[in-house]
Amino acid sequence: MRIAPIAIALLLLAVTPHVNASIQSPKDVAVVEQSKVAVRPEDLPEPVKSTLASSYSEWKVTSAYLVTRDDNSQYYEINIKRAEETSTLNLDKYGKKVD
C-alpha cells in the first residue's frame, strides 16, 4: 500500500506537539554599534604617540584601531605588550584615556 505525500504531511501535523513559546528580549540591554579600522602605529595622532611615549615607554604597540561608535564618537584602541604582559588602551585623539 502506498501512502500519498499529502497524507503523510497531515499525519505528521496531527502527531506533532504544538509548542507556544515566545521569545522575549531583555529590555535593559543596550546595543552599541561600532566599526574598527586598523591604523598603523606610526599613523596615530601626535598626542596619542606622545602619551604612549611618556606613560607607556616600556611597552610596544602591537596593533591599533580607530573605533567609531554609532554616535560618531571615536577613539583609538591600542594593544600593547611588555615582555609576556599585554594590555589594551582606549585613547581619544588628544591622548586621553576613554572608557
Coordinates of N, CA and C in Angstrom, one line a residue:
M1 N 0.8 -1.2 0.0 CA 0.0 0.0 0.0 C 0.9 1.2 0.0
R2 N 0.6 2.2 -0.9 CA 1.3 3.4 -1.0 C 0.6 4.5 -0.4
I3 N 1.3 5.3 0.5 CA 0.6 6.5 1.1 C 1.0 7.7 0.4
A4 N 0.1 8.5 0.1 CA 0.3 9.8 -0.6 C 1.1 10.8 0.3
P5 N 2.0 11.6 -0.3 CA 2.7 12.6 0.5 C 1.8 13.5 1.3
I6 N 0.7 13.9 0.8 CA -0.3 14.7 1.5 C -0.8 14.0 2.8
A7 N -1.0 12.8 2.7 CA -1.5 12.0 3.8 C -0.4 12.0 4.9
I8 N 0.9 11.8 4.5 CA 2.0 11.8 5.4 C 2.1 13.1 6.1
A9 N 2.0 14.2 5.4 CA 2.1 15.5 5.9 C 1.0 15.8 6.9
L10 N -0.2 15.4 6.6 CA -1.4 15.5 7.5 C -1.2 14.7 8.8
L11 N -0.6 13.5 8.6 CA -0.4 12.6 9.8 C 0.7 13.3 10.7
L12 N 1.7 13.8 10.1 CA 2.8 14.5 10.9 C 2.2 15.7 11.7
L13 N 1.4 16.5 11.0 CA 0.8 17.6 11.7 C -0.1 17.2 12.8
A14 N -0.7 16.1 12.7 CA -1.6 15.6 13.7 C -0.9 15.1 15.0
V15 N 0.3 14.5 14.8 CA 1.0 14.0 15.9 C 2.1 14.9 16.5
T16 N 2.4 16.0 15.8 CA 3.4 16.9 16.2 C 2.9 17.8 17.3
P17 N 3.5 17.8 18.5 CA 3.0 18.6 19.6 C 3.1 20.1 19.2
H18 N 2.1 20.8 19.7 CA 2.1 22.2 19.4 C 2.8 23.0 20.6
V19 N 3.8 23.8 20.3 CA 4.5 24.5 21.3 C 4.2 26.0 21.1
N20 N 3.8 26.6 22.2 CA 3.5 28.0 22.1 C 4.6 28.7 23.0
A21 N 5.7 29.0 22.4 CA 6.8 29.6 23.1 C 7.0 31.0 22.5
S22 N 7.2 31.9 23.3 CA 7.5 33.3 22.9 C 8.9 33.7 23.4
I23 N 9.6 34.3 22.6 CA 11.0 34.7 23.0 C 10.9 36.2 23.2
Q24 N 11.3 36.6 24.4 CA 11.3 38.0 24.8 C 12.7 38.5 24.9
S25 N 13.0 39.6 24.4 CA 14.3 40.2 24.5 C 14.4 41.0 25.8
P26 N 15.6 41.0 26.4 CA 15.7 41.8 27.6 C 15.5 43.3 27.3
K27 N 14.9 44.0 28.2 CA 14.6 45.4 28.0 C 15.8 46.3 28.3
D28 N 16.7 45.9 29.2 CA 17.7 46.7 29.7 C 19.1 46.5 28.9
V29 N 19.0 45.9 27.8 CA 20.3 45.7 27.0 C 20.4 46.8 26.0
A30 N 21.6 47.4 26.0 CA 21.9 48.5 25.1 C 22.8 47.9 24.0
V31 N 22.5 48.0 22.8 CA 23.3 47.5 21.7 C 24.1 48.7 21.1
V32 N 25.4 48.6 21.2 CA 26.3 49.7 20.7 C 26.9 49.2 19.4
E33 N 26.6 49.9 18.4 CA 27.2 49.6 17.1 C 28.5 50.4 17.0
Q34 N 29.5 49.7 16.4 CA 30.8 50.4 16.2 C 31.5 49.8 15.1
S35 N 32.4 50.5 14.5 CA 33.3 50.0 13.5 C 34.7 50.2 13.9
K36 N 35.6 49.3 13.4 CA 37.0 49.3 13.7 C 37.8 49.3 12.4
V37 N 38.7 50.2 12.3 CA 39.6 50.3 11.2 C 41.0 50.3 11.7
A38 N 41.8 49.4 11.1 CA 43.2 49.2 11.5 C 44.0 50.5 11.2
V39 N 44.9 50.9 12.1 CA 45.7 52.1 12.0 C 47.1 51.6 12.2
R40 N 48.1 52.0 11.4 CA 49.5 51.7 11.6 C 49.9 52.6 12.8
P41 N 50.7 52.0 13.7 CA 51.2 52.8 14.9 C 51.8 54.1 14.5
E42 N 52.6 54.2 13.4 CA 53.2 55.4 13.0 C 52.2 56.5 12.5
D43 N 51.0 56.0 12.2 CA 49.9 57.0 11.7 C 49.0 57.5 12.8
L44 N 49.3 57.1 14.1 CA 48.5 57.6 15.2 C 48.7 59.1 15.4
P45 N 47.7 59.8 15.9 CA 47.9 61.2 16.1 C 49.0 61.5 17.0
E46 N 49.7 62.6 16.9 CA 50.8 63.0 17.7 C 50.5 63.0 19.2
P47 N 49.4 63.5 19.7 CA 49.1 63.4 21.1 C 49.0 62.0 21.6
V48 N 48.5 61.1 20.8 CA 48.4 59.7 21.2 C 49.8 59.1 21.3
K49 N 50.6 59.4 20.3 CA 52.0 58.9 20.3 C 52.8 59.5 21.5
S50 N 52.5 60.7 21.8 CA 53.1 61.4 23.0 C 52.7 60.7 24.3
T51 N 51.5 60.3 24.4 CA 51.0 59.6 25.6 C 51.7 58.3 25.7
L52 N 51.8 57.6 24.6 CA 52.4 56.3 24.6 C 53.9 56.4 25.0
A53 N 54.6 57.4 24.4 CA 56.0 57.6 24.7 C 56.3 58.0 26.1
S54 N 55.4 58.7 26.7 CA 55.6 59.2 28.1 C 55.2 58.2 29.2
S55 N 53.9 57.7 29.0 CA 53.4 56.9 30.1 C 53.5 55.4 29.8
Y56 N 53.8 55.0 28.6 CA 54.0 53.6 28.3 C 55.2 53.3 27.5
S57 N 56.3 54.0 27.9 CA 57.6 53.9 27.1 C 58.2 52.5 27.1
E58 N 57.9 51.7 28.1 CA 58.4 50.3 28.2 C 57.5 49.3 27.4
W59 N 56.4 49.8 26.8 CA 55.5 49.0 26.1 C 55.7 49.1 24.6
K60 N 55.4 48.1 23.8 CA 55.4 48.1 22.4 C 54.0 48.0 21.8
V61 N 53.7 48.9 20.9 CA 52.3 48.8 20.3 C 52.3 47.6 19.3
T62 N 51.4 46.7 19.5 CA 51.3 45.5 18.7 C 50.2 45.7 17.6
S63 N 49.2 46.5 17.9 CA 48.1 46.8 16.9 C 47.4 48.0 17.4
A64 N 46.7 48.7 16.4 CA 45.9 49.9 16.8 C 44.8 50.0 15.8
Y65 N 43.7 50.5 16.4 CA 42.4 50.6 15.6 C 41.8 51.9 15.9
L66 N 41.1 52.5 14.9 CA 40.3 53.7 15.1 C 38.9 53.1 15.2
V67 N 38.2 53.3 16.4 CA 36.9 52.8 16.6 C 35.9 53.9 16.5
T68 N 34.9 53.8 15.7 CA 33.8 54.8 15.6 C 32.5 54.1 16.1
R69 N 32.0 54.8 17.1 CA 30.7 54.3 17.7 C 29.5 54.8 16.9
D70 N 28.3 54.2 17.2 CA 27.1 54.6 16.4 C 26.8 56.1 16.6
D71 N 27.3 56.7 17.7 CA 27.0 58.2 17.9 C 28.1 59.0 17.2
N72 N 29.0 58.4 16.4 CA 30.1 59.0 15.7 C 31.2 59.5 16.6
S73 N 31.2 59.1 17.9 CA 32.4 59.4 18.7 C 33.5 58.4 18.3
Q74 N 34.7 58.8 18.4 CA 35.8 58.0 18.0 C 36.9 57.9 19.1
Y75 N 37.6 56.8 19.1 CA 38.7 56.6 20.0 C 39.7 55.6 19.4
Y76 N 40.9 55.6 19.8 CA 41.9 54.6 19.4 C 42.0 53.5 20.4
E77 N 41.8 52.3 19.9 CA 42.0 51.1 20.7 C 43.4 50.6 20.3
I78 N 44.3 50.6 21.4 CA 45.7 50.3 21.1 C 46.1 49.1 22.0
N79 N 46.6 48.1 21.3 CA 47.0 46.9 22.0 C 48.5 47.0 22.2
I80 N 49.0 46.8 23.5 CA 50.4 47.0 23.8 C 50.9 45.7 24.5
K81 N 52.2 45.6 24.4 CA 52.8 44.4 25.0 C 54.2 44.8 25.7
R82 N 54.4 44.2 26.9 CA 55.7 44.4 27.6 C 56.1 43.0 28.1
A83 N 57.1 42.4 27.6 CA 57.6 41.1 27.9 C 56.4 40.1 27.6
E84 N 55.9 39.4 28.6 CA 54.7 38.5 28.3 C 53.4 39.1 28.7
E85 N 53.4 40.4 29.2 CA 52.2 41.1 29.6 C 51.6 41.8 28.4
T86 N 50.3 41.7 28.3 CA 49.6 42.5 27.2 C 48.5 43.4 27.9
S87 N 48.1 44.4 27.2 CA 47.1 45.3 27.7 C 46.5 46.0 26.5
T88 N 45.3 46.6 26.7 CA 44.6 47.4 25.7 C 44.3 48.8 26.3
L89 N 44.6 49.8 25.5 CA 44.4 51.2 25.9 C 43.3 51.7 25.0
N90 N 42.4 52.5 25.5 CA 41.5 53.3 24.7 C 41.8 54.8 24.9
L91 N 42.3 55.4 23.9 CA 42.7 56.8 23.9 C 41.9 57.7 22.9
D92 N 41.5 58.9 23.3 CA 40.9 59.8 22.3 C 42.0 60.4 21.5
K93 N 41.6 61.2 20.5 CA 42.6 61.8 19.6 C 43.6 62.8 20.4
Y94 N 43.3 63.1 21.6 CA 44.1 64.0 22.4 C 45.0 63.2 23.3
G95 N 45.0 61.9 23.2 CA 45.8 61.1 24.0 C 45.3 60.8 25.4
K96 N 44.1 61.2 25.7 CA 43.4 61.0 27.0 C 42.7 59.6 27.0
K97 N 42.7 58.9 28.2 CA 42.0 57.7 28.3 C 40.5 57.8 28.2
V98 N 39.9 56.9 27.5 CA 38.4 56.9 27.4 C 37.9 55.5 27.9
D99 N 36.6 55.4 28.3 CA 36.0 54.2 28.7 C 35.4 53.5 27.5

